[in-house]
Coordinates of C-alpha atoms and ligand atoms in Angstrom, one line a residue:
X159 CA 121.7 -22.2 4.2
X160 CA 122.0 -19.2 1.7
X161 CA 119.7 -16.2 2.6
X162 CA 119.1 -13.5 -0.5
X163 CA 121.9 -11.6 1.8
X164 CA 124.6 -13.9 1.4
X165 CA 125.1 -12.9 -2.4
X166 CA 127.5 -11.4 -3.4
X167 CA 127.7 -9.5 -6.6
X168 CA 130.5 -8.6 -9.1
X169 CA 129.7 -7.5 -12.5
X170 CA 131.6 -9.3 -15.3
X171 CA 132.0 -6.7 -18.0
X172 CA 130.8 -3.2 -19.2
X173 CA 128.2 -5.6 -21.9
X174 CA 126.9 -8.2 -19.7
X175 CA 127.4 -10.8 -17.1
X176 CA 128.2 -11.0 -13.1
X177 CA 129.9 -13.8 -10.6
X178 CA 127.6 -14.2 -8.1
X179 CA 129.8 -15.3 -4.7
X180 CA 128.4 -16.4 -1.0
X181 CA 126.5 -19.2 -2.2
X182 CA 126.5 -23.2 -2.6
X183 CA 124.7 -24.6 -5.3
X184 CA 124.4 -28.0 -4.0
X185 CA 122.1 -26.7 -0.8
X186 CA 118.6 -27.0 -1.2
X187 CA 117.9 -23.5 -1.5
X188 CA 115.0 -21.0 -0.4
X189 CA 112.6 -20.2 -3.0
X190 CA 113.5 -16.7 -1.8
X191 CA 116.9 -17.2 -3.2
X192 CA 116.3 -18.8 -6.3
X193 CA 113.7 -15.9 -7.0
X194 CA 116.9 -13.4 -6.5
X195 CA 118.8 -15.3 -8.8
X196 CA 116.4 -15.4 -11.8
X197 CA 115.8 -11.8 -10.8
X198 CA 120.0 -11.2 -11.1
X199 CA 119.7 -13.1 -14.4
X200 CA 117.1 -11.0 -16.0
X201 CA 119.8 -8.1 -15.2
X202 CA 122.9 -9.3 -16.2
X203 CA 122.0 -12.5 -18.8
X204 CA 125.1 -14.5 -17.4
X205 CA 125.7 -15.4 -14.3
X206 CA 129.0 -17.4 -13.0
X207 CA 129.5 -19.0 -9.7
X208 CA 133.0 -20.0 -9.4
X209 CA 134.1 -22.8 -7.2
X210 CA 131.3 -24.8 -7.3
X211 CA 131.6 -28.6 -6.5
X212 CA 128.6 -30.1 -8.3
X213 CA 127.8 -33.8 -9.8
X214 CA 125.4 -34.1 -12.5
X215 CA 122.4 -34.8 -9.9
X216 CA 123.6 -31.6 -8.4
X217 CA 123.5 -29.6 -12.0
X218 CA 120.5 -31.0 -12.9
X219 CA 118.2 -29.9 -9.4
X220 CA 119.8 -26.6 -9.6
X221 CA 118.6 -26.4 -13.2
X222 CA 115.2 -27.7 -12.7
X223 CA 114.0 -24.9 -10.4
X224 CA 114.2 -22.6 -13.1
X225 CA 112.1 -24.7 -15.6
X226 CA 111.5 -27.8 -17.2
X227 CA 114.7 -29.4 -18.0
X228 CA 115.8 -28.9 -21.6
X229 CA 116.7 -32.3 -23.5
X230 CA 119.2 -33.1 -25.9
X231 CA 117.6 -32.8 -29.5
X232 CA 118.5 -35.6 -31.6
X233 CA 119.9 -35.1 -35.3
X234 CA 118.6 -36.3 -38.3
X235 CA 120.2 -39.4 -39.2
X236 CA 122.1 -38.2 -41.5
X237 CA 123.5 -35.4 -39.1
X238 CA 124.0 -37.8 -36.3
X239 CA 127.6 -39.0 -36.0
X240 CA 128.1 -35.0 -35.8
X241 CA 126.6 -34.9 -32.3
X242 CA 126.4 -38.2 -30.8
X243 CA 129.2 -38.7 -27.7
X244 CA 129.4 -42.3 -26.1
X245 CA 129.1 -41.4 -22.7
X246 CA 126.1 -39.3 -23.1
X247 CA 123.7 -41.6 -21.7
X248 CA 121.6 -38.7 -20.0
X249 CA 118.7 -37.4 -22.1
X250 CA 119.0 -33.9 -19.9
X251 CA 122.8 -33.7 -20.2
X252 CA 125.8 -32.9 -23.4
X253 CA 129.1 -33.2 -22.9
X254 CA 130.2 -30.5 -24.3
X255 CA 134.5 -31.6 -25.1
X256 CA 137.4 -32.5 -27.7
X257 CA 137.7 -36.3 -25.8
X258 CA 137.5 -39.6 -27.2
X259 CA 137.5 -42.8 -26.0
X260 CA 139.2 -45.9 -28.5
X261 CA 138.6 -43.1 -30.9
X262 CA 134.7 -42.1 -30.3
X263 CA 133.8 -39.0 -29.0
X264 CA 132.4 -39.2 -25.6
X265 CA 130.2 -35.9 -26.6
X266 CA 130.0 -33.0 -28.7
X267 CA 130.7 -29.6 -29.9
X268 CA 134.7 -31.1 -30.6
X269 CA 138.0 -29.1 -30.5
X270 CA 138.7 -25.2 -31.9
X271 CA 136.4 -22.0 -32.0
X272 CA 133.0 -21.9 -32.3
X273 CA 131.2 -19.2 -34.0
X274 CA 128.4 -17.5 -32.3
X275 CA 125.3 -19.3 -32.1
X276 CA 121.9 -19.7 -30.5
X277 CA 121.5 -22.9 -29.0
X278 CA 119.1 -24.9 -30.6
X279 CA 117.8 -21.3 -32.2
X280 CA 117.0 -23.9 -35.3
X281 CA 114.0 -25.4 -33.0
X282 CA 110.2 -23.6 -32.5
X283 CA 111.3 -23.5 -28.9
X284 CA 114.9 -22.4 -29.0
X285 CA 116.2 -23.4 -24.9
X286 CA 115.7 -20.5 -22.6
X287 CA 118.6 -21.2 -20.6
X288 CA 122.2 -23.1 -20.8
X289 CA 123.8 -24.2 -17.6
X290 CA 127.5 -25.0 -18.3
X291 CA 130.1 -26.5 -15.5
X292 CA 133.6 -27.0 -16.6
X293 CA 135.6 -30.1 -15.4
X294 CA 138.6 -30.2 -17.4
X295 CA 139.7 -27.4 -19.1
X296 CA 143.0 -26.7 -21.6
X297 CA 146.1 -24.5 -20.4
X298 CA 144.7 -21.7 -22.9
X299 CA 142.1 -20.5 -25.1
X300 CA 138.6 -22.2 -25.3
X301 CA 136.7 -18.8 -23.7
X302 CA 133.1 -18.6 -24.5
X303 CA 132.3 -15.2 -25.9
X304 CA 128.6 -13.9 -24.9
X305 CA 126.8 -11.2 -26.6
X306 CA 123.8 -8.6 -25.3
X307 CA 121.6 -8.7 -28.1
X308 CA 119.2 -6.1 -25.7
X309 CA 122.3 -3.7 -26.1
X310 CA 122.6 -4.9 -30.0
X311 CA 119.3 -4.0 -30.8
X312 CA 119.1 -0.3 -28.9
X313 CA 122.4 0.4 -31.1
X314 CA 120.9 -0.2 -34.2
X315 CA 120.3 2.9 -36.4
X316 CA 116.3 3.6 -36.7
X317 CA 116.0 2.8 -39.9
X318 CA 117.5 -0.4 -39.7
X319 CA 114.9 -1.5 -37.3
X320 CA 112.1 -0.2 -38.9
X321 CA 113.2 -1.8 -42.2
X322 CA 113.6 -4.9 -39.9
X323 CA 110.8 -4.9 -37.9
X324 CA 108.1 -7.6 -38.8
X325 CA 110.5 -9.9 -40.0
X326 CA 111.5 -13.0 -39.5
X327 CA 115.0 -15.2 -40.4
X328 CA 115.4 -18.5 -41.3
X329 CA 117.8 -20.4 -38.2
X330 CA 119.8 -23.6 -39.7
X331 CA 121.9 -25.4 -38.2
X332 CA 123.9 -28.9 -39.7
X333 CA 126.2 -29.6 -36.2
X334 CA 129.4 -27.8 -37.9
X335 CA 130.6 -25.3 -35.7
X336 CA 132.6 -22.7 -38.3
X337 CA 130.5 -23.0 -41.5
X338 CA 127.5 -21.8 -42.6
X339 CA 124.3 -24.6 -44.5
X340 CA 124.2 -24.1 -48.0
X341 CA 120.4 -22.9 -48.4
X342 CA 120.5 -23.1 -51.7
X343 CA 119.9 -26.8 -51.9
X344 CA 116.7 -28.6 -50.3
X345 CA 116.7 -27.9 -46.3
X346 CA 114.1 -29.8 -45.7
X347 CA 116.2 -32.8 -44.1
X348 CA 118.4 -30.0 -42.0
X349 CA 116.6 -28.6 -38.6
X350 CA 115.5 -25.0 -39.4
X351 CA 113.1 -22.8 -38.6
X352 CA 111.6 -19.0 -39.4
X353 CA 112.7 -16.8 -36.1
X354 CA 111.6 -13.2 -35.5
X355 CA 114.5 -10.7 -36.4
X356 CA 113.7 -8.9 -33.1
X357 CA 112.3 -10.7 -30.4
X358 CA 110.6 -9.3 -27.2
X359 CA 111.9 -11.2 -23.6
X360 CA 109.1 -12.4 -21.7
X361 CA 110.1 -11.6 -18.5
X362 CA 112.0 -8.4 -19.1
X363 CA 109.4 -7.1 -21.9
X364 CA 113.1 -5.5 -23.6
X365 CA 113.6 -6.1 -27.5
X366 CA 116.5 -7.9 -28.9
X367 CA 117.9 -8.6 -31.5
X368 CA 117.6 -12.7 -32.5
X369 CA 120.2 -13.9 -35.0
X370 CA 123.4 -15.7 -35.2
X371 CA 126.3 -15.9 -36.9
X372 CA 126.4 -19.7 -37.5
X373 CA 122.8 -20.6 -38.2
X374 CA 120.7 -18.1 -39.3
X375 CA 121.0 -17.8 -42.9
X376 CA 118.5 -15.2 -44.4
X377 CA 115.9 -12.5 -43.4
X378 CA 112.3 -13.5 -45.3
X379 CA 111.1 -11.8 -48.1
X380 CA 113.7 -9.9 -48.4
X381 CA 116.5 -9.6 -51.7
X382 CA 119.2 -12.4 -51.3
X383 CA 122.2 -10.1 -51.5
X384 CA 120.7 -7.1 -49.2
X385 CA 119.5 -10.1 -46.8
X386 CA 123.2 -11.3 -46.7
X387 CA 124.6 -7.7 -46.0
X388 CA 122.1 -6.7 -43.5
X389 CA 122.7 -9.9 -41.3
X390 CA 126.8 -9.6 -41.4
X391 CA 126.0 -6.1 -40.8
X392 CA 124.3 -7.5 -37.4
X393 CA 126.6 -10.1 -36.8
X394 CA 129.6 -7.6 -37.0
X395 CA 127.9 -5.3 -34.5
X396 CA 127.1 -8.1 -32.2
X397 CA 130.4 -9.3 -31.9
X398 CA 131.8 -5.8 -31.0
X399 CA 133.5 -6.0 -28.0
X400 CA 131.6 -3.2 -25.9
X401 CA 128.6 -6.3 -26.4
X402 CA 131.1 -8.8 -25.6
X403 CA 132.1 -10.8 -22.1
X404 CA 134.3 -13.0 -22.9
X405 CA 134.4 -15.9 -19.8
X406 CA 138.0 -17.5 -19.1
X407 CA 137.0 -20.6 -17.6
X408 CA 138.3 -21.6 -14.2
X409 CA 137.8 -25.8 -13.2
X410 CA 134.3 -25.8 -11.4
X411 CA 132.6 -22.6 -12.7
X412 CA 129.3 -22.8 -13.4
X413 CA 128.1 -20.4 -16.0
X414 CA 124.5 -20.2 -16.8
X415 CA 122.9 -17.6 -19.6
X416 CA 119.7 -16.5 -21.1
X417 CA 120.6 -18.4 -24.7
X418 CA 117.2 -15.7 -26.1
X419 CA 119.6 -12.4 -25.3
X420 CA 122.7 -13.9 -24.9
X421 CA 124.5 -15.1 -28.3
X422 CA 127.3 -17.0 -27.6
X423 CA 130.9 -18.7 -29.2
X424 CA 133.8 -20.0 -28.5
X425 CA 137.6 -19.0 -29.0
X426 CA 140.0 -21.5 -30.4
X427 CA 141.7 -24.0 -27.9
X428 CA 144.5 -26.4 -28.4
X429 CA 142.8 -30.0 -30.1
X430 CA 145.5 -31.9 -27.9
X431 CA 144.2 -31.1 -25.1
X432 CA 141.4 -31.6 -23.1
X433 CA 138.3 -29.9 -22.6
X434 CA 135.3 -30.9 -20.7
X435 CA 132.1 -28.8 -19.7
X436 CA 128.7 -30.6 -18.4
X437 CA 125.8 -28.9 -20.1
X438 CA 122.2 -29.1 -19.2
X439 CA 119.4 -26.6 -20.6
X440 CA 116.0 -25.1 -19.5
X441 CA 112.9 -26.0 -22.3
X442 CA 111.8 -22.7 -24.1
X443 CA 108.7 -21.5 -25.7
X444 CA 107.9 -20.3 -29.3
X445 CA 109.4 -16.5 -29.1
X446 CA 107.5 -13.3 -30.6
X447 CA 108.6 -9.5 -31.6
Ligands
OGA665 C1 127.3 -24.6 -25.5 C2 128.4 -23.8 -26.1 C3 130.6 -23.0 -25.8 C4 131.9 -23.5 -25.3 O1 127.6 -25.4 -24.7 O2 126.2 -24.4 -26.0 O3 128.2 -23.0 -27.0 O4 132.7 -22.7 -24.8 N1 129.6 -23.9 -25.6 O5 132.2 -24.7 -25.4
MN666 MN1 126.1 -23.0 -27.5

């Protein structure tokens, strides 16, 4: 059984993340242990065990001692053939993959890049964590790109966050992965909420900065076109490399971030092959400045 000794700790990138060895996720482990991990992921937002042999069961206890388990939100109607997968029969888990089956997708999220996102960052209670394990994977491309929004936020110029400070941003999101929601029409059938433009962890008590490429749209209150240049302005900055990691996926990692300080996306991978990761998420909390 895995003492608090046995791990092992590499970090991933000058901007975030670390692969954490010594350690078998399918033991029952010491509260001790899990305590050092969350305490490892308050420190470096991503961490990946490589080598991992885990089924779903497995995911899902190693999940659930961080937290209630997150479940999949359901679409709108109108949304739904966007995210629904045949084979996800498991409220807790998304397939997260290009595959079909007799032409149906068995889950989501499809084939190509992905732009950064928050997941679920549309919701009150955005997920605090996503837990990803990668079962089939394509001879290149199909990285997932993670940002440190703490680091985003204490490189922003001081006026910008006190011209920012006290705002909030509208998150939408319409299940496509490379285009923005037209807010110009009625919303009100699309998931979306107001977000704080600067959100303060819970745990960590550090500020960061809480937007997304793909869904959030515009800050409140504020003039359309300044609204628009001030978020790209963020949205460049964030996906800077010196805040980027950018995780080339092995078959059995598991690779688990803080979705409130960790904005994520995808690179492009070839649609004729295969890719499969097994996602499960941690229920979050409404989130303040
Ligand atoms: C996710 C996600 C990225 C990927 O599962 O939430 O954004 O690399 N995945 O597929
Ligand atoms: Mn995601």
């Amino acid at each position: 059984m895995a003492t608090t000794t046995d791990l092992k700790v590499t970090p991933a990138s000058d901007a975030l993340g670390a692969e954490i060895s010594g350690i078998d996720l399918r033991e029952d482990l010491p509260e001790a242990v899990i305590d050092e991990i969350r305490r490892l992921w308050q420190e470096h937002i991503v961490l990946v065990f490589r080598d991992q042999e885990l089924s779903m069961e497995q995911q899902l206890a190693f999940a659930g001692r961080f937290g209630e388990l997150g479940e999949r939100k359901r679409a709108p109607d109108a949304l739904r053939e966007r995210t629904e997968g045949i084979y996800q029969t498991n409220e807790n888990i998304l397939l997260v993959t290009n595959i079909k089956v007799d032409g149906e997708p068995i889950g989501a999220f499809g084939d190509a890049d992905m732009w950064f996102h928050i997941d679920s960052g549309y919701a009150e209670k955005p997920y605090k964590y996503t837990i990803l394990y990668g079962l089939e994977l394509p001879s290149k491309g199909g990285n997932t790109l993670f940002a440190n929004t703490y680091k985003v936020y204490d490189a922003l110029p001081d006026e910008l966050k006190a011209k920012l400070a006290g705002r909030k941003a509208l998150h939408i999101h319409e299940y496509l992965r490379t285009e923005k929601v037209d807010v110009t029409k009625d919303i009100s059938n699309s998931p979306h909420y107001y977000h704080p433009v600067f959100i303060t962890h819970p745990e960590t008590g550090k500020k960061a900065v809480f937007v997304d490429r793909l869904m959030t749209r515009l800050i409140e209150g504020m003039d359309p076109d300044e609204s628009e240049r001030t978020l790209n302005q963020l949205f460049d900055l964030m996906e800077s490399p010196e805040f980027v990691y950018e995780h080339v996926w092995r078959l059995k990692d598991l690779v688990m971030w803080d979705n409130r300080v960790a904005v994520h996306g995808r690179t492009w991978f070839p649609k004729e092959e295969n890719r499969l990761l097994r996602r499960c998420t941690v229920e979050g909390e409404p989130l303040h400045e």
